[in-house]
mmCIF file of C-alpha atoms in Angstrom:
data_model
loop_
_atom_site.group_PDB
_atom_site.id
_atom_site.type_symbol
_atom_site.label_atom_id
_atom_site.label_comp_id
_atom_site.label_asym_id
_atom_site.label_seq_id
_atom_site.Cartn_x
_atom_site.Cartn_y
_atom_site.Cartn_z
ATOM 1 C CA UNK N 224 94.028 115.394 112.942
ATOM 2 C CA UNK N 225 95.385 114.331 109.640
ATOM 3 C CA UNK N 226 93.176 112.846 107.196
ATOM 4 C CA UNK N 227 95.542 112.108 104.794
ATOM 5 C CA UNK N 228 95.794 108.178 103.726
ATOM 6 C CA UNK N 229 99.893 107.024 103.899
ATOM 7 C CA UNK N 230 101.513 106.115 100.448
ATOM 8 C CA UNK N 231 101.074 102.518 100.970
ATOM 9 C CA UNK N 232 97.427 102.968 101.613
ATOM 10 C CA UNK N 233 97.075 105.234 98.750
ATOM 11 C CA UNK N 234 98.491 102.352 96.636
ATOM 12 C CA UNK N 235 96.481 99.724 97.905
ATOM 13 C CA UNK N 236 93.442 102.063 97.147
ATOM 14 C CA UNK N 237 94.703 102.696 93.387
ATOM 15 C CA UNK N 238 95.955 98.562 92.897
ATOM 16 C CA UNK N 239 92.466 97.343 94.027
ATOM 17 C CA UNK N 240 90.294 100.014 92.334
ATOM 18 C CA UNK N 241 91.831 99.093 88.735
ATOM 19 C CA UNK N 242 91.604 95.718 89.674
ATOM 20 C CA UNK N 243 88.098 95.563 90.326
ATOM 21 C CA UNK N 244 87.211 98.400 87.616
ATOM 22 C CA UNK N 245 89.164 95.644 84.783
ATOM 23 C CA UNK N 246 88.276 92.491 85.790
ATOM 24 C CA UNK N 247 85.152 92.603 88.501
ATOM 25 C CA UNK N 248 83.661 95.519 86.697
ATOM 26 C CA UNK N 249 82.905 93.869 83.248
ATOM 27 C CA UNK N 250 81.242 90.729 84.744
ATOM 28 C CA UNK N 251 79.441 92.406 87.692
ATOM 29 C CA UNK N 252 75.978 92.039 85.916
ATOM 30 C CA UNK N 253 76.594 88.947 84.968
ATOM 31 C CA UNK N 254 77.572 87.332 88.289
ATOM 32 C CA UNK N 255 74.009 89.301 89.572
ATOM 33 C CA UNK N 256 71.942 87.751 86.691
ATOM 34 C CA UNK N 257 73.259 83.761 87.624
ATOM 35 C CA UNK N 258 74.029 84.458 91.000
ATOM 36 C CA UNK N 259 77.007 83.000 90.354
ATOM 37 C CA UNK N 260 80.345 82.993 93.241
ATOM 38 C CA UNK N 261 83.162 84.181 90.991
ATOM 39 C CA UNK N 262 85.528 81.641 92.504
ATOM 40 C CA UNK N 263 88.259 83.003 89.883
ATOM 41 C CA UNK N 264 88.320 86.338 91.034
ATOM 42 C CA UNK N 265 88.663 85.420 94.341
ATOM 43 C CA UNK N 266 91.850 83.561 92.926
ATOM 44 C CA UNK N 267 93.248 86.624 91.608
ATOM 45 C CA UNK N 268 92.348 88.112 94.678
ATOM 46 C CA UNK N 269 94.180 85.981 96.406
ATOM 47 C CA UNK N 270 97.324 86.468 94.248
ATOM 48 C CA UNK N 271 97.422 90.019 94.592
ATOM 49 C CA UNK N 272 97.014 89.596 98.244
ATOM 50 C CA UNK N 273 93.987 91.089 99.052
ATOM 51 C CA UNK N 274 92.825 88.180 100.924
ATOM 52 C CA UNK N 275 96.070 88.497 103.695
ATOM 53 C CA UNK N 276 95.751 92.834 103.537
ATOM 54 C CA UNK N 277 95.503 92.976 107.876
ATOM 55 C CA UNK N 278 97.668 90.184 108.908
ATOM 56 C CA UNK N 279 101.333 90.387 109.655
ATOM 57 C CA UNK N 280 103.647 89.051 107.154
ATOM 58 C CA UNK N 281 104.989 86.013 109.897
ATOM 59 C CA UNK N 282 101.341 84.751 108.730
ATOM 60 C CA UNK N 283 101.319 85.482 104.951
ATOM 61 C CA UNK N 284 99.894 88.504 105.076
ATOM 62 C CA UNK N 285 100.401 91.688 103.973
ATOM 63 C CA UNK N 286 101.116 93.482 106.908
ATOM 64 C CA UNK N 287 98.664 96.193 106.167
ATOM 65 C CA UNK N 288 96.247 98.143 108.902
ATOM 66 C CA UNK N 289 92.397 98.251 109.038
ATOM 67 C CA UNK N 290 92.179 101.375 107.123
ATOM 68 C CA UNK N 291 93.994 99.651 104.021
ATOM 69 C CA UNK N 292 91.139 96.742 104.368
ATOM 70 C CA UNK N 293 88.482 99.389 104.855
ATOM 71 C CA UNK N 294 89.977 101.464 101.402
ATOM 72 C CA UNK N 295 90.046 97.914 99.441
ATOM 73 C CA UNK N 296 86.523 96.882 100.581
ATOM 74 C CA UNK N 297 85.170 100.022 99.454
ATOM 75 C CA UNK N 298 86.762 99.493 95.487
ATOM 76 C CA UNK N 299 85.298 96.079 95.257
ATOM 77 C CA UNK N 300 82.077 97.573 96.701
ATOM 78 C CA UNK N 301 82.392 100.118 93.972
ATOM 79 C CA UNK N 302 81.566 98.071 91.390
ATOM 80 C CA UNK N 303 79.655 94.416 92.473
ATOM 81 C CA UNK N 304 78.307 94.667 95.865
ATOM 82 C CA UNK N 305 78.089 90.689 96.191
ATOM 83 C CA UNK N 306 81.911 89.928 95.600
ATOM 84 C CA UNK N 307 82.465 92.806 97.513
ATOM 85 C CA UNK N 308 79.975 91.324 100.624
ATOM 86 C CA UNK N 309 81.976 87.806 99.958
ATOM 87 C CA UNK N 310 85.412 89.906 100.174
ATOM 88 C CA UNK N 311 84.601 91.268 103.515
ATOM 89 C CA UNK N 312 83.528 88.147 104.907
ATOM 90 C CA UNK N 313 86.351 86.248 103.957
ATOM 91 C CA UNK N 314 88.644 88.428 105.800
ATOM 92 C CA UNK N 315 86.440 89.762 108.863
ATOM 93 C CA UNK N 316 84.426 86.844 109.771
ATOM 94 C CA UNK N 317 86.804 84.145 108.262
ATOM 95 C CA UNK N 318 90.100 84.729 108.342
ATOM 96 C CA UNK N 319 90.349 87.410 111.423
ATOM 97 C CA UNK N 320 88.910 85.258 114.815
ATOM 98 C CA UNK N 321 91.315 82.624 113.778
ATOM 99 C CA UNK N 322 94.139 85.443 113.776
ATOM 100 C CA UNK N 323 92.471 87.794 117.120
ATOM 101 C CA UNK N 324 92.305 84.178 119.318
ATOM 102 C CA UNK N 325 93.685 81.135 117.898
ATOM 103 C CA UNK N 326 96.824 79.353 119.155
ATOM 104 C CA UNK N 327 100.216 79.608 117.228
ATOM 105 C CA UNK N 328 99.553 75.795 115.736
ATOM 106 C CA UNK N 329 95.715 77.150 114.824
ATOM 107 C CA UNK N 330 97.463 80.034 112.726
ATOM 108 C CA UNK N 331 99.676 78.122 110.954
ATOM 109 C CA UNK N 332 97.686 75.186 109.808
ATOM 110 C CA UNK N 333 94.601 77.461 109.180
ATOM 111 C CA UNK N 334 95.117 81.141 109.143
ATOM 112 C CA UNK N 335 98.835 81.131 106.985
ATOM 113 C CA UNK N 336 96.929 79.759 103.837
ATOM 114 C CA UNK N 337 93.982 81.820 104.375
ATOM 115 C CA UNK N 338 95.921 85.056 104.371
ATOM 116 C CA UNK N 339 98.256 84.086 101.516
ATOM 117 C CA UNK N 340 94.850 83.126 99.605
ATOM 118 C CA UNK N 341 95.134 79.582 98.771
ATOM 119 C CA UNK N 342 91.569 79.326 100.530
ATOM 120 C CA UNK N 343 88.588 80.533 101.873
ATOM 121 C CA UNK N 344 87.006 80.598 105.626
ATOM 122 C CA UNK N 345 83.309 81.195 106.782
ATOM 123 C CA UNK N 346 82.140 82.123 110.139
ATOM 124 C CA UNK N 347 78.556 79.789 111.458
ATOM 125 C CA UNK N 348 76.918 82.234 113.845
ATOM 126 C CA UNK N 349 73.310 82.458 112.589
ATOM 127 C CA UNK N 350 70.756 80.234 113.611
ATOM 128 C CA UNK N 351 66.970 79.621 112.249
ATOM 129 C CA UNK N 352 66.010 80.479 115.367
ATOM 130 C CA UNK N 353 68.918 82.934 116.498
ATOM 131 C CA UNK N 354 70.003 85.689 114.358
ATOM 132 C CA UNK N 355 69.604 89.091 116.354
ATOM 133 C CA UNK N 356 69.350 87.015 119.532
ATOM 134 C CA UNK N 357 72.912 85.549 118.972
ATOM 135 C CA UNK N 358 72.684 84.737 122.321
ATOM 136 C CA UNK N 359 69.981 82.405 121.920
ATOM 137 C CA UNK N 360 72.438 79.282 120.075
ATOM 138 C CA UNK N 361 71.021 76.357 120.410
ATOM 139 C CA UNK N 362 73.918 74.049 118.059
ATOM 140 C CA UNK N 363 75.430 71.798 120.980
ATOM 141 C CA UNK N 364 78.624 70.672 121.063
ATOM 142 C CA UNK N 365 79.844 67.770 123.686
ATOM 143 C CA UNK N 366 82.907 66.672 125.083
ATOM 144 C CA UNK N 367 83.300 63.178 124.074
ATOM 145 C CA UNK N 368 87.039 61.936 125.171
ATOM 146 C CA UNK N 369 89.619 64.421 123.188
ATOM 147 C CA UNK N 370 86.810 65.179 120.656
ATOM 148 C CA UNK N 371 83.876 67.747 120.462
ATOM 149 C CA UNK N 372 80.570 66.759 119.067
ATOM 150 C CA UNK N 373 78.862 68.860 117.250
ATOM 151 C CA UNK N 374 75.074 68.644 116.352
ATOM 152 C CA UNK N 375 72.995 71.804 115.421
ATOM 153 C CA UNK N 376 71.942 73.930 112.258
ATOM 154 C CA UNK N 377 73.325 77.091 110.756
ATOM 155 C CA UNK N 378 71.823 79.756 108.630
ATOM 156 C CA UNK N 379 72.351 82.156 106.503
ATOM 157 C CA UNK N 380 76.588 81.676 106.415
ATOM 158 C CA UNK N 381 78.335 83.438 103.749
ATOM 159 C CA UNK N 382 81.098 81.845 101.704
ATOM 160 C CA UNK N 383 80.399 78.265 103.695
ATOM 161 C CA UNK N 384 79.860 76.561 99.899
ATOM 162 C CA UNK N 385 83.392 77.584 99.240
ATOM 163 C CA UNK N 386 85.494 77.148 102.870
ATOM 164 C CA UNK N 387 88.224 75.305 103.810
ATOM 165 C CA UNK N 388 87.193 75.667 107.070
ATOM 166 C CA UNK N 389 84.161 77.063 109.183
ATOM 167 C CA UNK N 390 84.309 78.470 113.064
ATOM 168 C CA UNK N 391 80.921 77.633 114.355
ATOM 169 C CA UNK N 392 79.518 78.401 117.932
ATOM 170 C CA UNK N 393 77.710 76.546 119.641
ATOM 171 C CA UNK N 394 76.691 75.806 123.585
ATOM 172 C CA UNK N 395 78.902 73.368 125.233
ATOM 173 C CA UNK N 396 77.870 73.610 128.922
ATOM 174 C CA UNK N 397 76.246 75.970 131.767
ATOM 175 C CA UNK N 398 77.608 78.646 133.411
ATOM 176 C CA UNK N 399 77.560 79.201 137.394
ATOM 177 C CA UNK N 400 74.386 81.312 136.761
ATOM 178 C CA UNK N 401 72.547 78.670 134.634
ATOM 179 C CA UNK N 402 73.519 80.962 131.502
ATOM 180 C CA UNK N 403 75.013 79.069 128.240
ATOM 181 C CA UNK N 404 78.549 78.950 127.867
ATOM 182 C CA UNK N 405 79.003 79.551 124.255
ATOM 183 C CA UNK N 406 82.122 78.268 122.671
ATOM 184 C CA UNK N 407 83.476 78.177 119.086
ATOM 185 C CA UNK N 408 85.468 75.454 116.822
ATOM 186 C CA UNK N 409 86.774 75.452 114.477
ATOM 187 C CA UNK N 410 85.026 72.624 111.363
ATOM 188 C CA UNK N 411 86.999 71.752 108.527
ATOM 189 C CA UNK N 412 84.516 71.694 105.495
ATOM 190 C CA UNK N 413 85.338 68.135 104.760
ATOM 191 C CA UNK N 414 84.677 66.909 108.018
ATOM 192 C CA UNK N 415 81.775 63.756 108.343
ATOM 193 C CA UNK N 416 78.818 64.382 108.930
ATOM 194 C CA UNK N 417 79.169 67.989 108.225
ATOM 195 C CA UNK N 418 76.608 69.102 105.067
ATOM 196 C CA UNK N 419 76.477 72.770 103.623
ATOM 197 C CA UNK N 420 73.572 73.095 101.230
ATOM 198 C CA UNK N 421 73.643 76.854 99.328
ATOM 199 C CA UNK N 422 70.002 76.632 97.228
ATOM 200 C CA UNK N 423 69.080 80.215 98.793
ATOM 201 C CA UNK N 424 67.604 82.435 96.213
ATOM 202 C CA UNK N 425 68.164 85.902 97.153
ATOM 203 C CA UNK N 426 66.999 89.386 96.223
ATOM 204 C CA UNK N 427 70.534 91.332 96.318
ATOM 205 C CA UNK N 428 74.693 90.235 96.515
ATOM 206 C CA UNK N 429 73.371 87.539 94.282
ATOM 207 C CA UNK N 430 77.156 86.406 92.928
ATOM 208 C CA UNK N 431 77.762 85.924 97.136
ATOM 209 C CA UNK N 432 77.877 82.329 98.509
ATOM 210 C CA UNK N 433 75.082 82.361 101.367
ATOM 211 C CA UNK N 434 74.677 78.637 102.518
ATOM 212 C CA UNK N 435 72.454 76.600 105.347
ATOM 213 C CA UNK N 436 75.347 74.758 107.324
ATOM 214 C CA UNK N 437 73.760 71.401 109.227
ATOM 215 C CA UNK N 438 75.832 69.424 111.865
ATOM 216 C CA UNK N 439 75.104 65.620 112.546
ATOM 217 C CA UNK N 440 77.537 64.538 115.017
ATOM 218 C CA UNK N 441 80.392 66.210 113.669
ATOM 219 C CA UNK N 442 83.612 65.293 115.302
ATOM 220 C CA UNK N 443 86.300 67.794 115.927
ATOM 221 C CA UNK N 444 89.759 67.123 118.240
ATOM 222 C CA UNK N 445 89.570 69.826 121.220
ATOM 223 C CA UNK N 446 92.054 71.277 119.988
ATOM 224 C CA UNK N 447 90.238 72.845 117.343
ATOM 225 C CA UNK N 448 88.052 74.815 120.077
ATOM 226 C CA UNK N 449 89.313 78.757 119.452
ATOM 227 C CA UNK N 450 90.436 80.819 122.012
ATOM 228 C CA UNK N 451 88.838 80.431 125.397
ATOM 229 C CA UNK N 452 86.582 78.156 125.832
ATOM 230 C CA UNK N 453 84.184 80.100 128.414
ATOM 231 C CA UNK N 454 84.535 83.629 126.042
ATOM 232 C CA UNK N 455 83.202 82.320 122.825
ATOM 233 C CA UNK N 456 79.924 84.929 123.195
ATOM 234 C CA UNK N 457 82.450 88.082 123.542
ATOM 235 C CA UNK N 458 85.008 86.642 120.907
ATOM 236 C CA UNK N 459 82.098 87.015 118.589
ATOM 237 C CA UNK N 460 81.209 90.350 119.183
ATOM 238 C CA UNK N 461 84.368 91.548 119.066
ATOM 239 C CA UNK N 462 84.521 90.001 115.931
ATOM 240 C CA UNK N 463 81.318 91.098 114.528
ATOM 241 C CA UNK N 464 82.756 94.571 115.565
ATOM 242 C CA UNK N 465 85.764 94.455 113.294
ATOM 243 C CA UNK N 466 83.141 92.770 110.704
ATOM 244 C CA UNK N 467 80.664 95.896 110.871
ATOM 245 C CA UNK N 468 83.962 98.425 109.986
ATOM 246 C CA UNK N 469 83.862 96.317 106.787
ATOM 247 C CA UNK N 470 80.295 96.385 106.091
ATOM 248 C CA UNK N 471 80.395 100.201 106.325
ATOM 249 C CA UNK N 472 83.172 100.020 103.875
ATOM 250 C CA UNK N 473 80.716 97.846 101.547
ATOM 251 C CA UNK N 474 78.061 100.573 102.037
ATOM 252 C CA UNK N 475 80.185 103.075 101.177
ATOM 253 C CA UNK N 476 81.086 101.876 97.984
ATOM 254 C CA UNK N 477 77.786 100.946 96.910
ATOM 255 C CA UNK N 478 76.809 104.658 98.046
ATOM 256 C CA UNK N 479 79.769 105.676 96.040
ATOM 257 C CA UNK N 480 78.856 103.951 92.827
ATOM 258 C CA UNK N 481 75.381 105.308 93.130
ATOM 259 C CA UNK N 482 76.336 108.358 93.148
ATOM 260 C CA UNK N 483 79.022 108.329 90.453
ATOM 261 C CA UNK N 484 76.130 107.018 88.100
ATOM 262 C CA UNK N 485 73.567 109.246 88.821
ATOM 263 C CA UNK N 486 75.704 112.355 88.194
ATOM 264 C CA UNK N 487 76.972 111.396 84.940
ATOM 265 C CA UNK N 488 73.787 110.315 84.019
ATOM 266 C CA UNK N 489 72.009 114.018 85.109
ATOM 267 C CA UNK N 490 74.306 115.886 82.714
ATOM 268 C CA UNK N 491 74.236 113.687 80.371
ATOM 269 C CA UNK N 492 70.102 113.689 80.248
ATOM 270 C CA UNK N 493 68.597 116.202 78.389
ATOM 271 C CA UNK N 494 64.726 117.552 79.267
ATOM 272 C CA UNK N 495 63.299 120.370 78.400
ATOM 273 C CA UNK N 496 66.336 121.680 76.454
ATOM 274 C CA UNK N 497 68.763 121.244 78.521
ATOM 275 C CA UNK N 498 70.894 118.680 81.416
ATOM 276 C CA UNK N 499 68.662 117.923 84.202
ATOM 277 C CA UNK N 500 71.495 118.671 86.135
ATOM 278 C CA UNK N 501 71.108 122.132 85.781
ATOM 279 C CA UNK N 502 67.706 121.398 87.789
ATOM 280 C CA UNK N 503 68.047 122.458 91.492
ATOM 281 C CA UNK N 504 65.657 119.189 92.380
ATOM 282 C CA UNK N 505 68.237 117.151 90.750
ATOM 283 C CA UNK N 506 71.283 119.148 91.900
ATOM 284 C CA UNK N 507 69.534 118.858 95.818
ATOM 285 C CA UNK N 508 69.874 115.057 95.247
ATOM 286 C CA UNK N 509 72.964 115.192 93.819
ATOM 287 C CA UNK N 510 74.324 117.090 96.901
ATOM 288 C CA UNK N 511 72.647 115.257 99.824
ATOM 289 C CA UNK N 512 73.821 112.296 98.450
ATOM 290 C CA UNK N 513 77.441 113.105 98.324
ATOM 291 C CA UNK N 514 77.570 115.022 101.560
ATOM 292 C CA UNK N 515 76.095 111.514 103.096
ATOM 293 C CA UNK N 516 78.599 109.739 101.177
ATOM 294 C CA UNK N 517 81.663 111.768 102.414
ATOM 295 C CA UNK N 518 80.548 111.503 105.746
ATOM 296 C CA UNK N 519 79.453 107.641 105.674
ATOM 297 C CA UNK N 520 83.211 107.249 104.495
ATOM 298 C CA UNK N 521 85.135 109.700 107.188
ATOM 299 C CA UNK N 522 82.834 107.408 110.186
ATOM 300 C CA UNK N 523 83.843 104.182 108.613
ATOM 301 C CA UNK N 524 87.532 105.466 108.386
ATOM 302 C CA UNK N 525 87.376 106.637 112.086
ATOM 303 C CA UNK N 526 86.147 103.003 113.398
ATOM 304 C CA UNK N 527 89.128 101.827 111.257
ATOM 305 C CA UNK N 528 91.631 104.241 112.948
ATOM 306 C CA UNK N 529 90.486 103.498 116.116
ATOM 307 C CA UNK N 530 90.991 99.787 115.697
ATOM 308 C CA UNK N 531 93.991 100.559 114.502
ATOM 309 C CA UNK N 532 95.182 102.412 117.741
ATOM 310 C CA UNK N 533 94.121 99.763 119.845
ATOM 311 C CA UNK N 534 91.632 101.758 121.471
ATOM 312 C CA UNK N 535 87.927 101.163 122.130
ATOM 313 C CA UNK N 536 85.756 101.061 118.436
ATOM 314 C CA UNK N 537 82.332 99.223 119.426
ATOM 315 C CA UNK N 538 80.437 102.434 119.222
ATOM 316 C CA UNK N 539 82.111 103.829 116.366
ATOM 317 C CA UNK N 540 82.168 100.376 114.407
ATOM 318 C CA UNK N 541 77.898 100.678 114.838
ATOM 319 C CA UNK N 542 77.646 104.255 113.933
ATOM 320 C CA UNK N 543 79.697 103.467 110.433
ATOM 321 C CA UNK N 544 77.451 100.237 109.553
ATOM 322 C CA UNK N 545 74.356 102.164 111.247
ATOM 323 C CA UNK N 546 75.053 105.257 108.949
ATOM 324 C CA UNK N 547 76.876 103.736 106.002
ATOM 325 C CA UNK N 548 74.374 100.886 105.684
ATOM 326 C CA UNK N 549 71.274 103.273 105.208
ATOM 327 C CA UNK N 550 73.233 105.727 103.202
ATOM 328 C CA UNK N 551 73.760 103.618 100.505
ATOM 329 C CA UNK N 552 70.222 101.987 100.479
ATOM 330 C CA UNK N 553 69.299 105.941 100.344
ATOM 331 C CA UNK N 554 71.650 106.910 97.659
ATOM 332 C CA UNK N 555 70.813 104.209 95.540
ATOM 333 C CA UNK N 556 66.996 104.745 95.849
ATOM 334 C CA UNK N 557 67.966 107.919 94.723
ATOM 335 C CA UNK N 558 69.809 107.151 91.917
ATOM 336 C CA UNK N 559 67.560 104.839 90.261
ATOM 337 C CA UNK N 560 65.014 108.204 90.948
ATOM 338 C CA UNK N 561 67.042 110.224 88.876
ATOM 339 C CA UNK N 562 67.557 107.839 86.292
ATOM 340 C CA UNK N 563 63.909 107.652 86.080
ATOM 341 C CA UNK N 564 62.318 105.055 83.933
ATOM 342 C CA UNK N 565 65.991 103.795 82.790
ATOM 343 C CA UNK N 566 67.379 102.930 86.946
ATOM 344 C CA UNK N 567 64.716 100.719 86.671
ATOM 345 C CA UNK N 568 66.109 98.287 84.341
ATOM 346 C CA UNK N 569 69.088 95.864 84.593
ATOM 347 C CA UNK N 570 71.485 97.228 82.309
ATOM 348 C CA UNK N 571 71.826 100.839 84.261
ATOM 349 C CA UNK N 572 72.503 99.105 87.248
ATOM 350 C CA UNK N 573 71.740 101.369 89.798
ATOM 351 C CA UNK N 574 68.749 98.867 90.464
ATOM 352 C CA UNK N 575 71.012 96.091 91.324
ATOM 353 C CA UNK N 576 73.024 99.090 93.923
ATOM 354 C CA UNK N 577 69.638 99.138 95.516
ATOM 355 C CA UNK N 578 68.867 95.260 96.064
ATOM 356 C CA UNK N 579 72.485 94.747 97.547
ATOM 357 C CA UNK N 580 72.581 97.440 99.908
ATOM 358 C CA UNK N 581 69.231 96.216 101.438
ATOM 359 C CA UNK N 582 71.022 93.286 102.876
ATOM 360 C CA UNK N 583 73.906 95.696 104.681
ATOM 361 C CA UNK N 584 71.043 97.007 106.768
ATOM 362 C CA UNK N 585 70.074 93.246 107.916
ATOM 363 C CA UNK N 586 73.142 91.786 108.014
ATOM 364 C CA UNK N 587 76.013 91.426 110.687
ATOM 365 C CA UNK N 588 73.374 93.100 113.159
ATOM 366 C CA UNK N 589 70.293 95.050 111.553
ATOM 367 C CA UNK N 590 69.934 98.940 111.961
ATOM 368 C CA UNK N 591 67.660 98.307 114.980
ATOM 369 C CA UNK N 592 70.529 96.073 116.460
ATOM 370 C CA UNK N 593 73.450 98.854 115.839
ATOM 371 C CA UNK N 594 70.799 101.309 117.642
ATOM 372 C CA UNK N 595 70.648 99.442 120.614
ATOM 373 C CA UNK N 596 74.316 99.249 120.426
ATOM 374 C CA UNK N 597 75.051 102.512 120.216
ATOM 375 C CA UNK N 598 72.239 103.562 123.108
ATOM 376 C CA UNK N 599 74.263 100.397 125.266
ATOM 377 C CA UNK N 600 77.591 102.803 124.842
ATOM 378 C CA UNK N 601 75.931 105.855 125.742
ATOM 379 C CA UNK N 602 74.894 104.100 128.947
ATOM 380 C CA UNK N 603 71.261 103.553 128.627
#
């Protein structure tokens, strides 16, 4: 086993982290308080190439690995969980099912200016009435000619207010066992008939684009349907497996930034004469939470690995969001504990750490989803 991280993924770790520490870092508050989607930063983003970090050059990417993704997740994470959240997105739910199953002419005309970050990309799973139960899609789409219809309602859809494009699933006919055949297409944002409304107030990753996504006879060629036509249910969740790696990554960072605070705060705060630090109820905190922390990050980077390798990561990918997810909902609660009265107010912001890792325990598949994963793998 090596645990060491290559040079080039060492200096992706280092190019993002002073990125985000100079120019996410100082507005991070901000974009919280007006729930405001820093479209410029994605911009910049997209210069640097952080948008393009796991796809092969030949598409305008960068030619970097999972792990590289993971590290650059995690920086953004670090310091505003929502751009962070509508990093991830963008690149796992996005960018990537266009670049695991599309066709060469798919890739070029939609996945090239994704990676090189002239754009943005959303993925339309989530349903009113099906978000654990992905399986339970009721958005139709019919063969009409050489067109798909599309008709059906979407919920819930991160970055859709700022896409060039949106893969949506939806049930376009019956399997030999009376089952749903799920399929997904892929809807360019100014397509008729096609209406993305994002007036969702939310409690946490406030500065993230969530949108409601409705579909009145939306027109698409067939040609736009991705990958096979009769897999769109297990192109998902593969997909939502590389998405959870990310997520983890998220969690981590937010876990990370928790801790960071609340340790500089405990030596700085003085009670009874002297740093709470040097209290052994403070320093017990102070130690679960960055044993949890190491280990959130080592899972996280294993799923990576693995994905990496080419080898099977749906069990792995569920333990890191699983485990990262309530670590940094944990380590947050704890550092707005230790801050005492002063994590509850804005300005610390160790209360805003808490609000946006709430939504990595619901999101891409809740904790009681990635349990019934994981028991799935173990054969139960």
């Amino acid at each position: 086993m090596n645990f060491e991280l290559t040079k080039e993924q060492d200096m992706t770790r280092k190019m993002v982290r002073d990125f985000a520490q100079d120019v996410i870092q100082p507005r991070a508050i901000d974009i919280d308080v007006n729930a405001k989607f820093p479209e410029d930063i994605f911009k910049e983003m997209g210069k640097l190439g952080l948008l393009g970090i796991p796809f092969p050059e030949e598409y305008g990417g960068a030619g970097g690995d999972t792990i590289t993704y993971a590290l650059a997740v995690e920086e953004i994470g670090r310091v505003c969980g929502g751009t962070g959240l509508s990093y991830a997105a963008a690149v796992s739910l996005g960018s990537s099912p266009i670049y695991y199953f599309g066709t060469e002419e798919q890739k070029q005309e939609y996945l090239v200016p994704l990676a090189k970050g002239e754009g943005l990309a959303s993925f339309g799973l989530t349903e009113p009435n099906a978000g654990s139960d992905a399986g339970g899609t009721q958005t139709k789409a019919v063969l009409e000619g050489d067109e798909y219809v599309i008709n059906g309602e979407k919920s819930w859809i991160t970055n859709a207010g700022y896409a060039r494009s949106i893969t949506v699933t939806a049930v376009s006919g019956k399997r030999d066992d009376g089952k749903n055949i799920i399929s997904a297409f892929i809807v360019p944002t100014d397509t008729p008939g096609l209406t993305i409304n994002s007036n969702y107030d939310k409690m946490g990753v406030r500065g993230s684009n969530t949108s409601e996504i409705i579909l009145e006879d939306v027109r698409v060629p067939k040609e736009n349907i991705l990958g096979d036509p009769k897999k769109g249910f297990g192109q998902f969740l593969y997909t939502l497996d590389g998405g959870r790696i990310s997520i983890a990554a998220l969690a981590v960072g937010i876990a990370q930034a928790s801790l960071d605070r609340a340790l500089a705060y405990a030596k700085e705060r003085k009670q009874f004469g002297q740093s709470i630090s040097n209290f052994q109820a403070i320093q017990f905190k102070l130690a679960d939470m960055a044993m949890e922390v190491e280990l959130a990050r080592n899972i996280t980077l294993k799923a990576a690995w693995l994905k990496d390798q080419g080898k099977p990561f749906t069990k792995e990918s569920a333990y890191a969001k699983l485990f990262a997810s309530e670590t940094a909902f944990r380590s947050a609660n704890q550092a707005i504990q230790i801050h005492g009265g002063y994590g509850y107010m804005r300005e610390y912001e160790v209360e805003r750490y808490l609000r946006d890792a709430k939504l990595l325990e619901i999101g891409e598949g809740t904790s009681e989803i990635q349990r019934l994963v994981i028991a799935r793998q173990l054969g139960c």
